[in-house]
mmCIF file of C-alpha atoms in Angstrom:
data_model
loop_
_atom_site.group_PDB
_atom_site.id
_atom_site.type_symbol
_atom_site.label_atom_id
_atom_site.label_comp_id
_atom_site.label_asym_id
_atom_site.label_seq_id
_atom_site.Cartn_x
_atom_site.Cartn_y
_atom_site.Cartn_z
ATOM 1 C CA MET A 30 79.228 -33.720 25.775
ATOM 2 C CA THR A 31 75.818 -31.704 24.326
ATOM 3 C CA LYS A 32 72.541 -33.997 24.498
ATOM 4 C CA PRO A 33 72.270 -36.435 21.641
ATOM 5 C CA SER A 34 69.593 -36.060 19.560
ATOM 6 C CA VAL A 35 66.815 -38.859 18.185
ATOM 7 C CA LEU A 36 64.354 -38.413 15.217
ATOM 8 C CA PHE A 37 61.853 -41.498 14.397
ATOM 9 C CA VAL A 38 60.652 -41.339 10.928
ATOM 10 C CA CYS A 39 57.593 -43.056 9.600
ATOM 11 C CA VAL A 40 55.454 -42.563 7.104
ATOM 12 C CA HIS A 41 52.081 -41.369 8.891
ATOM 13 C CA ASN A 42 53.863 -40.560 12.224
ATOM 14 C CA ALA A 43 51.280 -42.331 13.975
ATOM 15 C CA GLY A 44 52.249 -45.565 15.118
ATOM 16 C CA ARG A 45 55.753 -46.873 15.511
ATOM 17 C CA SER A 46 57.303 -43.532 15.453
ATOM 18 C CA GLN A 47 55.042 -42.316 18.082
ATOM 19 C CA MET A 48 55.767 -45.391 20.227
ATOM 20 C CA ALA A 49 59.475 -45.462 19.589
ATOM 21 C CA ALA A 50 59.134 -41.858 20.508
ATOM 22 C CA GLY A 51 57.186 -42.568 23.887
ATOM 23 C CA TRP A 52 59.558 -45.068 24.818
ATOM 24 C CA LEU A 53 62.378 -43.158 24.580
ATOM 25 C CA ARG A 54 61.157 -39.850 26.364
ATOM 26 C CA HIS A 55 59.641 -42.538 29.090
ATOM 27 C CA LEU A 56 63.353 -44.646 29.396
ATOM 28 C CA ALA A 57 65.868 -41.930 28.806
ATOM 29 C CA GLY A 58 63.864 -38.774 30.678
ATOM 30 C CA ASP A 59 66.041 -35.848 29.650
ATOM 31 C CA ALA A 60 69.108 -37.717 28.827
ATOM 32 C CA ILE A 61 68.198 -37.629 24.764
ATOM 33 C CA GLU A 62 66.132 -35.320 22.838
ATOM 34 C CA VAL A 63 63.576 -36.644 20.950
ATOM 35 C CA ARG A 64 61.521 -36.285 17.994
ATOM 36 C CA SER A 65 59.345 -37.890 15.506
ATOM 37 C CA ALA A 66 57.585 -37.115 11.921
ATOM 38 C CA GLY A 67 55.968 -38.741 9.308
ATOM 39 C CA THR A 68 56.408 -37.843 5.591
ATOM 40 C CA ALA A 69 52.368 -38.028 5.079
ATOM 41 C CA PRO A 70 51.430 -37.500 8.475
ATOM 42 C CA ALA A 71 48.112 -38.902 9.784
ATOM 43 C CA ASP A 72 44.985 -36.990 11.563
ATOM 44 C CA GLN A 73 45.984 -38.959 14.813
ATOM 45 C CA VAL A 74 48.021 -41.098 16.722
ATOM 46 C CA ASN A 75 46.705 -44.889 16.119
ATOM 47 C CA PRO A 76 44.084 -45.233 19.334
ATOM 48 C CA ALA A 77 45.690 -49.006 19.528
ATOM 49 C CA ALA A 78 48.828 -47.688 19.470
ATOM 50 C CA VAL A 79 48.005 -44.939 22.358
ATOM 51 C CA ASP A 80 46.091 -48.142 24.660
ATOM 52 C CA ALA A 81 49.270 -49.886 24.063
ATOM 53 C CA MET A 82 51.449 -47.671 25.584
ATOM 54 C CA ALA A 83 49.103 -46.960 28.067
ATOM 55 C CA GLU A 84 48.953 -50.662 29.449
ATOM 56 C CA VAL A 85 52.885 -49.873 30.350
ATOM 57 C CA GLY A 86 52.833 -46.349 31.863
ATOM 58 C CA VAL A 87 53.466 -44.566 28.881
ATOM 59 C CA ASP A 88 51.069 -41.752 27.672
ATOM 60 C CA LEU A 89 50.521 -40.690 24.044
ATOM 61 C CA THR A 90 46.858 -39.366 24.443
ATOM 62 C CA THR A 91 48.444 -35.555 23.960
ATOM 63 C CA ALA A 92 51.005 -36.830 20.821
ATOM 64 C CA GLN A 93 50.071 -35.424 17.340
ATOM 65 C CA PRO A 94 51.462 -36.693 14.011
ATOM 66 C CA ALA A 95 54.199 -34.120 12.273
ATOM 67 C CA ARG A 96 55.369 -33.350 8.747
ATOM 68 C CA LEU A 97 58.967 -34.054 8.552
ATOM 69 C CA THR A 98 60.973 -31.136 7.779
ATOM 70 C CA ASP A 99 64.806 -30.902 6.709
ATOM 71 C CA GLU A 100 65.297 -29.022 9.912
ATOM 72 C CA SER A 101 64.438 -31.326 12.648
ATOM 73 C CA ALA A 102 66.224 -33.814 10.468
ATOM 74 C CA ALA A 103 69.077 -31.617 10.422
ATOM 75 C CA GLY A 104 69.160 -31.034 13.918
ATOM 76 C CA SER A 105 69.219 -34.892 15.072
ATOM 77 C CA ASP A 106 72.179 -37.003 15.388
ATOM 78 C CA VAL A 107 70.415 -40.431 14.783
ATOM 79 C CA ILE A 108 67.480 -40.879 12.176
ATOM 80 C CA VAL A 109 65.569 -44.000 12.875
ATOM 81 C CA THR A 110 63.354 -45.059 9.789
ATOM 82 C CA MET A 111 60.516 -47.480 9.984
ATOM 83 C CA GLY A 112 59.120 -48.432 6.793
ATOM 84 C CA CYS A 113 59.263 -44.927 4.626
ATOM 85 C CA GLY A 114 61.657 -46.208 2.090
ATOM 86 C CA ASP A 115 62.496 -43.904 -0.363
ATOM 87 C CA GLU A 116 60.273 -41.363 0.892
ATOM 88 C CA CYS A 117 62.694 -40.704 4.136
ATOM 89 C CA PRO A 118 65.066 -38.511 2.982
ATOM 90 C CA TYR A 119 68.604 -38.476 3.638
ATOM 91 C CA PHE A 120 71.089 -36.143 5.100
ATOM 92 C CA PRO A 121 75.125 -36.653 5.018
ATOM 93 C CA GLY A 122 76.956 -37.037 8.267
ATOM 94 C CA LYS A 123 73.653 -38.274 10.293
ATOM 95 C CA ARG A 124 73.744 -41.537 11.521
ATOM 96 C CA TYR A 125 70.734 -43.823 10.319
ATOM 97 C CA GLU A 126 68.807 -46.918 11.205
ATOM 98 C CA ASP A 127 66.063 -48.532 9.618
ATOM 99 C CA TRP A 128 64.057 -50.467 11.708
ATOM 100 C CA GLN A 129 61.810 -53.075 10.050
ATOM 101 C CA LEU A 130 58.354 -53.394 12.045
ATOM 102 C CA ASP A 131 55.053 -54.363 11.515
ATOM 103 C CA ASP A 132 52.729 -51.097 10.726
ATOM 104 C CA PRO A 133 50.109 -51.092 13.690
ATOM 105 C CA ALA A 134 47.847 -49.464 11.128
ATOM 106 C CA GLY A 135 44.490 -51.355 11.533
ATOM 107 C CA LEU A 136 45.560 -53.993 14.113
ATOM 108 C CA ASP A 137 44.093 -54.379 17.347
ATOM 109 C CA LEU A 138 45.517 -54.069 20.845
ATOM 110 C CA ASP A 139 46.907 -57.532 20.597
ATOM 111 C CA ALA A 140 48.287 -57.650 17.676
ATOM 112 C CA VAL A 141 50.080 -53.670 18.404
ATOM 113 C CA ARG A 142 51.554 -55.204 21.861
ATOM 114 C CA PRO A 143 54.480 -57.618 20.131
ATOM 115 C CA ILE A 144 55.446 -54.272 17.843
ATOM 116 C CA ARG A 145 55.221 -52.188 21.136
ATOM 117 C CA ASP A 146 57.455 -54.459 22.817
ATOM 118 C CA GLU A 147 60.053 -55.082 20.244
ATOM 119 C CA ILE A 148 60.300 -51.114 19.924
ATOM 120 C CA ARG A 149 61.130 -51.092 23.359
ATOM 121 C CA ARG A 150 63.846 -53.461 23.010
ATOM 122 C CA ARG A 151 65.156 -51.601 19.971
ATOM 123 C CA VAL A 152 65.026 -48.250 21.920
ATOM 124 C CA GLU A 153 66.659 -49.902 25.311
ATOM 125 C CA LYS A 154 69.808 -50.828 22.536
ATOM 126 C CA LEU A 155 69.884 -47.127 21.190
ATOM 127 C CA ILE A 156 69.626 -45.617 24.560
ATOM 128 C CA ALA A 157 72.991 -48.181 25.796
ATOM 129 C CA GLU A 158 74.832 -46.971 22.502
ATOM 130 C CA LEU A 159 74.328 -43.502 23.010
ATOM 131 C CA ILE A 160 74.245 -42.551 26.627
ATOM 132 C CA ASP A 161 77.757 -44.187 28.415
#
């Protein structure tokens, strides 16, 4: 069996999708290919998201927001969208999940922590479904 590939998509690729990708890399190691992208990428990852993840041992300091491309979506088995609504593309034959999560943009570290923890719970469930 080939390694499953997961793409996390949000608008700015600066908060939720970066935290989800960080969690998936941290928890699944090399068992799952991880991608993240945004429909309108920001200039940098949200500093509060970077700090929140650093608290739990996940380093996002080198992460950079990336633009969503048809190629990255087409090459993914699972596409997890987070608040991009109609801007998120649809590719037939892909497994889609839409995670309704608060946007950490403009929030302080105390407000970002519960979002981080909820993303971890969802990533753990996703890993359990993808890896036997």
